[in-house]
Amino acid sequence: MAVLKLKPYLQHYLWGGRKLVENYNIQSDEKVAEAWVVSCHPDGPSMIDMGPNKGITLPEYIESKGKTILGTHGEKYEAFPILVKLLDANKDLSIQVHPDDEYGLRVEGEYGKNEMWLILENDPGSIIYYGVNEPLTKEVFRASIEDNTILDKLHSVETKPYDF
């Protein structure tokens, strides 16, 4: 099987910057927040960017070749279950809550969203917030949003390149 060069799907969010534009040599005046470099997600699939399959989406390629190209467990999933993104967080990201598989399949029709981060580069003093310091009631959570103290309730860690 040949190596596939993929063209990423780009997301333009308010917190994006210019680093992804420069790294991918993209002609754009817009800031780019995310490059979905390996994606079968219906909202932004990667495109094959070379060879005889140039111009088709990664899901179309997998469909044409069969799910066995995904390995021994490839047929277990309706779609390729991994989304690889590069982010340029030029500003703070929003606080997010991601569903587990049970909720994701029941409500969204797709698997939950587990994340893994690898810091490639960052500015000094960059911080990642993750999870809560202690269990919170809805009332305490809501109040901490309203009085702008929510960050005090979250775990945080200063990052450096190659943190995992």
XYZ file of N, CA and C in Angstrom:
492
model
N 0.840 -1.175 0.000
C 0.000 0.000 0.000
C 0.890 1.244 0.000
N 0.486 2.241 -0.754
C 1.254 3.475 -0.877
C 1.031 4.391 0.328
N 2.005 5.246 0.577
C 1.858 6.296 1.578
C 0.953 7.369 0.985
N 0.034 7.882 1.775
C -0.895 8.903 1.309
C -0.487 10.266 1.847
N -0.377 11.234 0.959
C -0.201 12.614 1.388
C -1.596 13.209 1.489
N -1.915 13.763 2.645
C -3.250 14.296 2.885
C -3.219 15.817 2.971
N -4.241 16.423 2.410
C -4.438 17.865 2.539
C -5.381 18.073 3.715
N -4.971 18.860 4.703
C -5.806 19.010 5.892
C -7.043 19.857 5.622
N -8.065 19.600 6.415
C -9.249 20.452 6.434
C -8.985 21.532 7.476
N -9.218 22.776 7.132
C -8.882 23.891 8.015
C -10.117 24.454 8.706
N -9.960 24.744 9.993
C -11.020 25.370 10.780
C -10.567 26.769 11.182
N -11.431 27.737 10.954
C -11.135 29.135 11.266
C -11.967 29.562 12.479
N -11.384 29.437 13.659
C -12.060 29.855 14.879
C -11.414 31.145 15.376
N -12.108 31.834 16.286
C -11.638 33.130 16.782
C -10.254 33.065 17.419
N -9.917 31.926 18.004
C -8.670 31.821 18.750
C -7.479 31.398 17.894
N -7.673 31.242 16.616
C -6.606 30.778 15.731
C -5.510 31.806 15.518
N -4.430 31.357 14.896
C -3.289 32.218 14.607
C -2.797 32.028 13.184
N -1.526 32.308 12.960
C -0.933 32.236 11.622
C 0.062 31.084 11.468
N 0.404 30.380 12.541
C 1.449 29.351 12.460
C 1.080 28.207 11.523
N -0.162 27.747 11.545
C -0.562 26.647 10.663
C -0.562 27.093 9.205
N -0.959 28.336 8.954
C -0.934 28.881 7.592
C 0.494 28.864 7.066
N 1.436 29.306 7.884
C 2.840 29.344 7.474
C 3.413 27.937 7.310
N 3.099 27.013 8.230
C 3.645 25.657 8.156
C 3.134 24.881 6.954
N 1.891 25.139 6.541
C 1.321 24.440 5.387
C 1.428 25.255 4.103
N 2.085 26.425 4.178
C 2.261 27.285 3.010
C 0.918 27.565 2.327
N -0.062 27.928 3.130
C -1.406 28.199 2.629
C -1.514 29.677 2.284
N -2.085 29.970 1.132
C -2.324 31.350 0.725
C -3.645 31.799 1.341
N -3.566 32.503 2.449
C -4.781 32.926 3.137
C -4.471 34.101 4.045
N -5.392 35.052 4.076
C -5.278 36.157 5.022
C -5.962 35.822 6.340
N -6.686 34.714 6.363
C -7.422 34.314 7.556
C -6.513 33.607 8.560
N -6.880 33.729 9.812
C -6.217 32.947 10.852
C -6.809 31.545 10.839
N -5.975 30.567 11.123
C -6.420 29.173 11.148
C -6.213 28.633 12.559
N -7.277 28.071 13.126
C -7.220 27.537 14.484
C -6.827 26.064 14.500
N -7.369 25.291 13.544
C -7.122 23.850 13.515
C -6.887 23.376 12.091
N -5.949 22.460 11.951
C -5.764 21.718 10.702
C -6.082 20.265 11.021
N -7.161 19.756 10.434
C -7.545 18.358 10.631
C -6.736 17.541 9.633
N -5.578 17.053 10.061
C -4.617 16.446 9.143
C -4.941 15.000 8.790
N -5.594 14.277 9.672
C -6.114 12.940 9.365
C -7.559 12.938 9.840
N -8.487 13.031 8.888
C -9.885 13.193 9.270
C -10.819 12.468 8.319
N -11.692 11.668 8.912
C -12.827 11.089 8.190
C -14.122 11.687 8.721
N -14.013 12.756 9.492
C -15.193 13.397 10.075
C -16.021 14.039 8.959
N -17.338 13.849 8.973
C -18.170 14.399 7.897
C -18.128 15.921 7.800
N -17.769 16.604 8.886
C -17.691 18.066 8.843
C -16.379 18.580 8.268
N -15.433 17.693 7.992
C -14.157 18.158 7.461
C -13.195 17.040 7.152
N -13.477 16.244 6.138
C -12.566 15.139 5.820
C -11.276 15.623 5.164
N -10.179 14.922 5.442
C -8.920 15.164 4.746
C -9.080 14.739 3.291
N -8.281 15.362 2.425
C -8.299 15.026 0.998
C -6.959 14.396 0.621
N -7.004 13.413 -0.269
C -5.767 12.859 -0.821
C -5.152 13.958 -1.680
N -3.854 14.202 -1.530
C -3.221 15.353 -2.181
C -2.111 14.968 -3.156
N -2.084 13.695 -3.584
C -1.087 13.298 -4.581
C -1.471 11.954 -5.181
N -0.876 11.644 -6.293
C -1.067 10.333 -6.905
C -2.402 10.175 -7.600
N -2.726 8.955 -7.981
C -3.934 8.700 -8.772
C -5.235 8.969 -8.020
N -5.183 9.042 -6.706
C -6.393 9.300 -5.915
C -6.510 10.757 -5.473
N -5.666 11.624 -6.011
C -5.685 13.039 -5.633
C -7.085 13.612 -5.841
N -7.541 14.342 -4.823
C -8.828 15.016 -4.928
C -9.988 14.280 -4.295
N -9.786 13.019 -3.901
C -10.882 12.327 -3.213
C -10.654 12.427 -1.705
N -11.722 12.301 -0.961
C -11.601 12.400 0.494
C -11.038 11.104 1.065
N -10.504 11.201 2.263
C -10.005 10.008 2.945
C -11.112 8.974 3.145
N -12.337 9.373 3.538
C -13.401 8.364 3.637
C -13.710 7.691 2.297
N -13.674 8.440 1.205
C -13.911 7.849 -0.118
C -12.812 6.849 -0.467
N -11.574 7.186 -0.109
C -10.452 6.286 -0.371
C -10.618 4.982 0.413
N -10.948 5.098 1.695
C -11.141 3.905 2.528
C -12.283 3.063 1.980
N -13.361 3.717 1.575
C -14.506 3.004 0.996
C -14.087 2.234 -0.262
N -13.251 2.854 -1.094
C -12.849 2.202 -2.349
C -11.885 1.041 -2.120
N -11.072 1.114 -1.068
C -10.064 0.078 -0.804
C -10.547 -0.995 0.169
N -11.565 -0.671 0.946
C -12.050 -1.606 1.963
C -11.432 -1.306 3.313
N -12.177 -1.551 4.359
C -11.741 -1.209 5.714
C -10.567 -2.047 6.205
N -10.233 -3.108 5.500
C -9.086 -3.913 5.925
C -7.791 -3.109 5.858
N -7.766 -2.016 5.078
C -6.551 -1.188 5.047
C -6.326 -0.474 6.377
N -7.347 -0.472 7.241
C -7.227 0.179 8.543
C -6.654 -0.745 9.609
N -6.388 -1.984 9.253
C -5.821 -2.916 10.214
C -6.824 -3.951 10.675
N -6.412 -4.717 11.662
C -7.203 -5.874 12.088
C -8.539 -5.511 12.725
N -8.679 -4.303 13.243
C -9.935 -3.897 13.869
C -10.678 -2.852 13.044
N -10.236 -2.606 11.821
C -10.821 -1.564 10.987
C -12.297 -1.728 10.710
N -12.743 -2.958 10.571
C -14.148 -3.193 10.225
C -15.075 -3.021 11.425
N -14.506 -2.866 12.600
C -15.294 -2.699 13.821
C -16.050 -1.363 13.827
N -15.518 -0.377 13.117
C -16.076 0.971 13.159
C -16.750 1.333 11.842
N -17.816 2.152 11.945
C -18.462 2.647 10.729
C -17.523 3.554 9.955
N -16.790 4.385 10.672
C -15.842 5.315 10.057
C -14.536 5.238 10.833
N -13.456 5.699 10.221
C -12.164 5.729 10.895
C -12.321 6.528 12.187
N -12.015 5.943 13.351
C -12.397 6.551 14.624
C -11.408 7.564 15.202
N -10.373 7.907 14.473
C -9.366 8.819 15.017
C -9.345 10.100 14.186
N -9.313 11.227 14.875
C -9.195 12.530 14.236
C -7.911 13.163 14.752
N -6.959 13.416 13.853
C -5.689 14.022 14.235
C -5.735 15.494 13.832
N -5.537 16.361 14.820
C -5.589 17.801 14.585
C -4.279 18.450 15.016
N -3.912 19.502 14.317
C -2.890 20.425 14.787
C -3.612 21.712 15.145
N -3.299 22.275 16.308
C -3.955 23.493 16.761
C -2.961 24.633 16.867
N -3.423 25.821 16.543
C -2.691 27.048 16.819
C -3.587 27.883 17.715
N -3.376 27.758 19.008
C -4.201 28.461 19.991
C -3.551 29.804 20.301
N -3.868 30.783 19.470
C -3.315 32.121 19.625
C -3.983 32.872 20.779
N -5.175 32.422 21.167
C -5.924 32.969 22.300
C -6.461 31.789 23.104
N -7.007 32.076 24.272
C -7.570 31.012 25.106
C -8.703 30.295 24.385
N -8.732 28.977 24.513
C -9.841 28.179 23.993
C -10.979 28.193 25.002
N -12.164 27.866 24.538
C -13.302 27.751 25.446
C -13.146 26.495 26.301
N -13.793 26.497 27.453
C -13.838 25.302 28.293
C -14.828 24.342 27.649
N -14.438 23.086 27.520
C -15.270 22.113 26.819
C -15.467 20.865 27.668
N -16.593 20.230 27.455
C -16.894 18.945 28.073
C -17.139 17.969 26.936
N -16.412 16.862 26.928
C -16.541 15.889 25.851
C -17.282 14.644 26.330
N -18.162 14.126 25.484
C -18.964 12.956 25.878
C -18.162 11.663 25.852
N -18.632 10.686 26.635
C -18.087 9.338 26.516
C -18.787 8.643 25.342
N -18.380 7.415 25.037
C -18.944 6.701 23.885
C -20.450 6.493 24.009
N -20.917 6.116 25.203
C -22.348 5.830 25.375
C -23.186 7.065 25.045
N -22.831 8.199 25.618
C -23.579 9.433 25.378
C -23.410 9.893 23.927
N -22.188 9.853 23.429
C -21.926 10.289 22.060
C -22.724 9.511 21.035
N -22.768 8.197 21.181
C -23.528 7.369 20.238
C -25.029 7.612 20.372
N -25.490 7.762 21.600
C -26.930 7.946 21.824
C -27.415 9.315 21.340
N -26.658 10.368 21.600
C -27.124 11.728 21.323
C -26.592 12.280 20.000
N -25.321 12.052 19.711
C -24.690 12.628 18.523
C -24.562 11.641 17.360
N -24.756 10.355 17.649
C -24.614 9.363 16.594
C -23.173 9.071 16.230
N -22.242 9.428 17.101
C -20.837 9.095 16.878
C -20.165 8.836 18.218
N -18.980 8.225 18.165
C -18.273 7.858 19.386
C -17.909 9.096 20.196
N -17.679 8.895 21.488
C -17.273 9.978 22.370
C -15.948 10.570 21.939
N -15.505 11.546 22.692
C -14.302 12.268 22.294
C -13.268 12.204 23.410
N -12.377 11.230 23.314
C -11.218 11.187 24.195
C -10.121 11.980 23.507
N -9.333 12.680 24.290
C -8.281 13.497 23.699
C -6.925 13.116 24.254
N -5.924 13.340 23.430
C -4.530 13.207 23.804
C -3.841 14.416 23.197
N -3.044 15.068 23.962
C -2.347 16.258 23.481
C -0.843 16.010 23.503
N -0.164 16.486 22.485
C 1.291 16.542 22.434
C 1.640 17.980 22.086
N 2.335 18.658 22.966
C 2.703 20.054 22.737
C 3.931 20.065 21.829
N 3.782 20.620 20.632
C 4.907 20.702 19.701
C 5.738 21.953 19.957
N 5.055 23.066 20.154
C 5.733 24.309 20.526
C 4.727 25.175 21.263
N 5.242 26.109 22.049
C 4.349 27.001 22.776
C 5.094 28.245 23.200
N 4.327 29.231 23.635
C 4.906 30.445 24.191
C 5.160 30.218 25.678
N 6.174 30.869 26.241
C 6.425 30.729 27.682
C 5.175 31.103 28.477
N 4.911 30.347 29.527
C 3.759 30.617 30.376
C 2.451 30.036 29.873
N 2.490 29.268 28.782
C 1.259 28.655 28.262
C 0.730 27.629 29.255
N -0.596 27.587 29.383
C -1.252 26.722 30.365
C -2.345 25.911 29.689
N -2.482 24.669 30.129
C -3.629 23.843 29.744
C -4.470 23.637 31.001
N -5.764 23.824 30.850
C -6.721 23.520 31.914
C -7.392 22.204 31.572
N -7.572 21.360 32.584
C -8.205 20.061 32.343
C -8.877 19.574 33.620
N -10.082 19.131 33.511
C -10.780 18.537 34.644
C -10.994 19.495 35.804
N -11.777 19.057 36.758
C -12.074 19.879 37.933
C -11.261 19.410 39.137
N -10.978 20.353 40.040
C -10.210 20.045 41.252
C -10.973 19.157 42.223
N -12.287 19.306 42.233
C -13.149 18.532 43.132
C -14.533 18.470 42.505
N -15.350 17.518 42.928
C -16.706 17.441 42.363
C -17.466 18.752 42.589
N -18.201 19.184 41.570
C -18.960 20.434 41.644
C -20.439 20.162 41.423
N -21.261 20.825 42.207
C -22.694 20.770 41.936
C -22.994 21.702 40.765
N -24.159 21.539 40.165
C -24.568 22.451 39.088
C -24.575 23.892 39.578
N -25.040 24.084 40.811
C -25.155 25.432 41.364
C -23.779 26.086 41.534
N -22.824 25.344 42.082
C -21.472 25.881 42.268
C -20.821 26.129 40.911
N -21.013 25.202 39.993
C -20.442 25.361 38.654
C -21.004 26.619 37.991
N -22.319 26.771 38.017
C -22.976 27.935 37.404
C -22.499 29.237 38.068
N -22.440 29.237 39.403
C -22.010 30.440 40.128
C -20.570 30.805 39.780
N -19.707 29.799 39.631
C -18.301 30.084 39.316
C -18.139 30.624 37.892
N -19.043 30.258 37.007
C -19.037 30.858 35.669
C -19.495 32.310 35.768
N -20.583 32.525 36.492
C -21.157 33.871 36.603
C -20.233 34.848 37.318
N -19.493 34.382 38.328
C -18.596 35.304 39.035
C -17.148 35.223 38.520
N -16.976 34.543 37.392
C -15.687 34.483 36.689
C -14.574 33.864 37.539
N -14.921 32.820 38.309
C -13.911 32.101 39.092
C -13.777 30.644 38.646
N -14.320 30.320 37.494
C -14.319 28.926 37.031
C -12.899 28.373 36.892
N -11.953 29.207 36.454
C -10.588 28.698 36.272
C -9.974 28.243 37.593
N -10.414 28.833 38.701
C -9.928 28.405 40.022
C -10.382 26.989 40.362
N -11.415 26.517 39.709
C -11.984 25.193 39.986
C -11.370 24.099 39.101
N -10.509 24.489 38.161
C -9.959 23.538 37.189
C -8.500 23.220 37.483
N -8.099 21.980 37.166
C -6.680 21.628 37.184
C -5.992 22.438 36.089
N -4.764 22.845 36.344
C -3.998 23.536 35.309
C -2.548 23.089 35.383
N -1.892 23.164 34.252
C -0.479 22.822 34.195
C 0.184 23.710 33.146
N 1.341 24.247 33.513
C 2.116 25.015 32.540
C 2.776 24.027 31.588
N 2.796 24.366 30.326
C 3.299 23.430 29.322
C 4.651 23.864 28.774
N 5.325 22.886 28.189
C 6.567 23.139 27.458
C 6.580 22.197 26.257
N 7.382 22.501 25.247
C 7.414 21.620 24.075
C 7.696 20.166 24.452
N 6.992 19.293 23.785
C 7.071 17.833 23.905
C 6.398 17.281 25.154
N 5.683 18.127 25.896
C 4.825 17.591 26.953
C 3.766 16.727 26.301
N 3.380 15.686 27.020
C 2.430 14.709 26.479
C 1.352 14.453 27.494
